[in-house]
Amino acid sequence: MTSPVLEGVGIRAGYGDVEVLRGIDIALPPKSVVALIGANGAGKTTLLKTISGLLPLRGGEIRINGEPIGGLAPHKVVEAGFVQSPEGKQLFPEMTITENLMVGAHSKRARARRDETMEEVFELFPILRERARQRAGTMSGGQQQMIAVGRALMALPKVLALDEPSLGLAPIMVSRLMESIEQIRHRDLSILIIEQNIFQVLKMADHAYVLENGEIAKQGGGQELLADPHLRSTYLGL
Ligand code: ATP
């Protein structure tokens, strides 16, 4: 088996006295799309925050290509290759699209390839090239989500994390975004995605983890979980 690009073993984390993640094991193979699903409060966002270095790792290990990243400051985790796409609101609304994208390329490694990466982002999202000089705040919700994903790509991630990218988007925009994610997967990176839109995300996920109460309750291939009777009734209402 190829070694995982991102690996977490026995991840524990929480807030104050509250333990939220109670020993999570995850692995992302190269060029994979891996989904995290589970009810509200299961701990999905907490897991991304812990990997990002925004919350302290209280136990276990996290590695990128075999190198430990647990305990590193958030900017060091970005440099190591784990980059989370900011939610639409975290864009700079007064800045142009190009300026917002450039913010993503602040590490030395990313700066060196900035123009090439921006060209790739424009190929992925042609509307961003057309509107390159427009202020980000004037774009629609779906377009802002594209800027956010583009900005994360500018940091040259090995793993791109997306926390509910389709939140608040019209169904047509959700489909377009999912198509873009399908295209991104062919690049040399893996995607870790939290999504309430479980049906759509499982259709394209190579693997998915179901979180319940801070533990992995179930895991499997996307198609396999789509066929799972318990999952269908609990999360898909079928
Ligand atoms: P959602 O889809 O609602 O975001 P989630 O699976 O991402 O759900 P988390 O946001 O990770 O869940 O929350 C897991 C648990 O941690 C919940 O019980 C939540 O109340 C708690 N929690 C989250 N953020 C904080 C915080 N800043 N301080 C204290 N408790 C928190």
Coordinates of C-alpha atoms and ligand atoms in Angstrom, one line a residue:
M1 CA 0.0 0.0 0.0
T2 CA 1.2 3.5 -0.8
S3 CA 2.1 5.6 2.3
P4 CA -0.6 8.1 3.3
V5 CA 0.1 11.8 2.6
L6 CA -1.8 12.7 5.8
E7 CA -2.1 10.3 8.8
G8 CA -3.6 10.8 12.2
V9 CA -3.3 8.2 14.9
G10 CA -5.2 8.3 18.2
I11 CA -6.0 12.1 17.8
R12 CA -7.4 13.6 21.0
A13 CA -8.5 17.2 21.4
G14 CA -11.1 19.3 23.1
Y15 CA -12.0 22.6 24.7
G16 CA -11.3 23.3 28.3
D17 CA -12.4 20.3 30.3
V18 CA -14.5 19.0 27.5
E19 CA -12.9 16.2 25.5
V20 CA -14.3 16.2 22.0
L21 CA -12.1 13.9 19.9
R22 CA -11.5 10.6 21.7
G23 CA -8.9 8.9 19.7
I24 CA -9.3 9.4 15.9
D25 CA -7.4 7.4 13.3
I26 CA -7.5 8.7 9.8
A27 CA -5.4 8.2 6.6
L28 CA -5.5 10.0 3.3
P29 CA -3.8 8.3 0.4
P30 CA -2.1 10.5 -2.3
K31 CA -4.6 12.0 -4.8
S32 CA -7.6 10.9 -2.8
V33 CA -10.9 12.6 -1.8
V34 CA -11.8 11.7 1.8
A35 CA -15.0 12.8 3.4
L36 CA -15.8 13.4 7.0
I37 CA -19.5 13.1 7.8
G38 CA -21.5 13.0 11.0
A39 CA -24.2 14.8 12.8
N40 CA -23.9 18.4 14.2
G41 CA -21.5 18.4 17.1
A42 CA -19.8 15.1 16.2
G43 CA -16.4 16.8 16.1
K44 CA -15.7 17.2 12.4
T45 CA -14.7 20.9 12.6
T46 CA -12.7 20.2 15.8
L47 CA -10.7 17.6 13.9
L48 CA -9.8 20.0 11.1
K49 CA -8.9 22.7 13.7
T50 CA -6.7 20.2 15.5
I51 CA -4.9 19.1 12.3
S52 CA -4.5 22.8 11.4
G53 CA -2.8 23.6 14.7
L54 CA -5.5 26.0 15.8
L55 CA -6.4 23.7 18.7
P56 CA -3.7 21.8 20.7
L57 CA -3.3 18.1 20.1
R58 CA -3.9 16.5 23.4
G59 CA -2.9 13.0 22.4
G60 CA -1.9 10.9 19.4
E61 CA 0.1 11.9 16.3
I62 CA -0.5 13.7 13.1
R63 CA 2.0 13.3 10.2
I64 CA 2.3 14.6 6.6
N65 CA 4.4 12.4 4.4
G66 CA 5.7 10.8 7.6
E67 CA 6.8 14.1 9.2
P68 CA 5.1 14.9 12.5
I69 CA 3.0 18.1 12.5
G70 CA 1.2 17.8 15.8
G71 CA 2.0 20.8 18.0
L72 CA 3.2 23.0 15.1
A73 CA 1.9 26.6 14.8
P74 CA -0.8 27.0 12.2
H75 CA 1.5 28.7 9.6
K76 CA 4.0 25.9 10.0
V77 CA 1.2 23.4 9.3
V78 CA 0.4 25.3 6.1
E79 CA 4.0 25.2 5.1
A80 CA 4.1 21.5 5.8
G81 CA 1.2 21.2 3.2
F82 CA -2.1 21.1 5.1
V83 CA -4.2 24.0 3.9
Q84 CA -7.8 24.8 4.9
S85 CA -9.9 26.7 2.5
P86 CA -11.2 29.8 4.4
E87 CA -15.0 30.1 4.5
G88 CA -16.3 32.8 2.2
K89 CA -16.6 35.3 5.0
Q90 CA -12.9 35.2 5.6
L91 CA -12.0 36.7 2.3
F92 CA -11.0 40.4 2.1
P93 CA -14.2 41.9 0.5
E94 CA -12.5 45.2 -0.4
M95 CA -9.6 43.6 -2.1
T96 CA -9.7 42.3 -5.7
I97 CA -9.9 38.7 -6.6
T98 CA -6.3 38.7 -7.7
E99 CA -5.2 40.3 -4.4
N100 CA -7.2 37.8 -2.4
L101 CA -5.6 34.9 -4.3
M102 CA -2.1 36.3 -3.7
V103 CA -2.7 36.3 0.0
G104 CA -2.7 32.5 -0.2
A105 CA 0.9 32.4 -1.6
H106 CA 2.8 33.8 1.4
S107 CA 5.2 30.9 2.1
K108 CA 8.6 31.1 0.3
R109 CA 7.8 27.9 -1.6
A110 CA 4.4 29.2 -2.7
R111 CA 5.7 32.7 -3.6
A112 CA 8.3 31.2 -6.0
R113 CA 5.5 29.6 -8.1
R114 CA 2.9 32.2 -7.6
D115 CA 2.2 33.2 -11.2
E116 CA 2.0 29.6 -12.5
T117 CA -0.3 28.6 -9.6
M118 CA -2.6 31.6 -10.3
E119 CA -2.8 30.5 -14.0
E120 CA -3.8 27.1 -12.8
V121 CA -6.5 28.5 -10.5
F122 CA -7.8 30.6 -13.4
E123 CA -8.0 27.5 -15.6
L124 CA -10.0 25.8 -12.9
F125 CA -12.3 28.7 -12.3
P126 CA -12.5 30.8 -15.5
I127 CA -14.9 33.3 -14.0
L128 CA -12.2 34.4 -11.6
R129 CA -10.0 35.4 -14.5
E130 CA -12.8 37.3 -16.1
R131 CA -13.5 39.2 -12.9
A132 CA -9.8 39.3 -11.7
R133 CA -9.9 43.1 -10.9
Q134 CA -13.3 43.1 -9.3
R135 CA -13.6 43.4 -5.5
A136 CA -14.3 40.0 -3.8
G137 CA -17.2 41.3 -1.8
T138 CA -19.2 42.0 -4.9
M139 CA -19.1 38.4 -6.1
S140 CA -21.9 35.8 -5.5
G141 CA -21.7 33.2 -2.7
G142 CA -20.6 30.5 -5.1
Q143 CA -18.0 32.7 -6.7
Q144 CA -16.6 33.6 -3.3
Q145 CA -16.3 30.0 -2.5
M146 CA -14.2 29.6 -5.7
I147 CA -12.0 32.4 -4.5
A148 CA -11.6 30.7 -1.2
V149 CA -10.7 27.4 -2.8
G150 CA -8.4 29.2 -5.2
R151 CA -6.7 31.0 -2.3
A152 CA -6.0 27.7 -0.5
L153 CA -4.6 26.2 -3.7
M154 CA -2.2 29.2 -4.0
A155 CA -0.4 27.9 -0.9
L156 CA 0.5 24.7 -2.8
P157 CA -1.2 22.2 -0.4
K158 CA -0.5 18.5 -0.2
V159 CA -3.8 18.2 1.5
L160 CA -6.7 20.7 0.9
A161 CA -9.3 20.8 3.7
L162 CA -12.8 22.0 2.9
D163 CA -15.3 22.7 5.7
E164 CA -18.8 22.6 4.2
P165 CA -17.9 24.3 1.0
S166 CA -21.5 24.1 -0.3
L167 CA -23.0 25.8 2.7
G168 CA -25.5 28.5 1.5
L169 CA -25.0 27.8 -2.2
A170 CA -27.8 27.2 -4.7
P171 CA -28.0 23.6 -5.9
I172 CA -26.5 24.5 -9.3
M173 CA -23.5 26.1 -7.7
V174 CA -23.1 23.1 -5.4
S175 CA -22.9 20.9 -8.5
R176 CA -20.3 23.2 -10.2
L177 CA -18.2 23.2 -7.0
M178 CA -18.3 19.5 -6.8
E179 CA -17.2 19.3 -10.4
S180 CA -14.3 21.6 -9.6
I181 CA -13.3 19.4 -6.7
E182 CA -13.4 16.4 -9.0
Q183 CA -10.9 18.3 -11.3
I184 CA -8.7 19.3 -8.4
R185 CA -8.3 15.7 -7.3
H186 CA -6.4 14.9 -10.5
R187 CA -3.7 17.3 -9.3
D188 CA -1.0 16.1 -7.0
L189 CA -3.0 16.6 -3.8
S190 CA -5.5 15.0 -1.6
I191 CA -8.8 16.5 -0.3
L192 CA -10.3 16.2 3.1
I193 CA -13.9 17.5 3.0
I194 CA -16.6 18.0 5.5
E195 CA -20.0 18.2 3.8
Q196 CA -23.6 18.2 4.9
N197 CA -24.5 17.4 1.3
I198 CA -23.8 13.7 2.1
F199 CA -25.2 12.2 -1.0
Q200 CA -23.1 14.3 -3.4
V201 CA -19.9 14.0 -1.4
L202 CA -20.2 10.2 -1.0
K203 CA -20.7 9.8 -4.7
M204 CA -17.2 11.1 -5.3
A205 CA -15.3 10.2 -2.1
D206 CA -12.7 7.5 -2.3
H207 CA -13.2 6.9 1.4
A208 CA -15.3 8.4 4.1
Y209 CA -15.3 8.4 7.9
V210 CA -18.5 8.7 9.9
L211 CA -17.9 10.6 13.2
E212 CA -20.1 10.1 16.2
N213 CA -19.4 11.6 19.6
G214 CA -15.7 12.2 18.7
E215 CA -15.0 8.7 17.5
I216 CA -15.0 7.0 14.1
A217 CA -18.2 5.0 14.2
K218 CA -17.9 3.7 10.6
Q219 CA -15.7 4.0 7.6
G220 CA -15.6 2.7 4.0
G221 CA -15.6 3.6 0.4
G222 CA -18.0 6.4 -0.7
Q223 CA -20.2 4.0 -2.8
E224 CA -20.1 1.4 0.0
L225 CA -21.4 3.8 2.6
L226 CA -24.1 5.1 0.2
A227 CA -25.4 1.6 0.2
D228 CA -25.2 1.1 3.9
P229 CA -28.7 0.8 5.4
H230 CA -27.9 2.4 8.8
L231 CA -26.2 5.4 7.0
R232 CA -29.1 5.7 4.6
S233 CA -31.7 6.0 7.3
T234 CA -29.6 8.1 9.7
Y235 CA -28.0 10.6 7.4
L236 CA -29.9 10.4 4.1
G237 CA -33.4 10.0 5.5
L238 CA -34.0 7.1 3.1
Ligands
ATP1 P1 -21.1 21.0 13.0 O1 -21.5 20.4 11.7 O2 -22.3 21.5 13.8 O3 -20.0 22.1 12.8 P2 -19.1 19.3 14.0 O4 -19.1 17.8 13.8 O5 -18.1 20.1 13.1 O6 -20.5 19.8 13.9 P3 -17.7 20.5 16.2 O7 -18.0 21.9 15.7 O8 -16.3 19.9 16.0 O9 -18.7 19.5 15.5 O10 -18.1 20.4 17.7 C1 -17.9 19.2 18.5 C2 -18.2 19.5 19.9 O11 -17.4 20.5 20.5 C3 -19.6 20.0 20.1 O12 -20.2 19.4 21.3 C4 -19.5 21.5 20.4 O13 -20.5 22.0 21.2 C5 -18.1 21.6 21.0 N1 -17.4 22.9 20.7 C6 -17.1 23.3 19.5 N2 -16.5 24.5 19.5 C7 -16.3 24.8 20.8 C8 -15.7 25.9 21.5 N3 -15.1 26.9 20.9 N4 -15.7 25.8 22.9 C9 -16.3 24.8 23.5 N5 -16.9 23.7 22.9 C10 -16.9 23.7 21.6

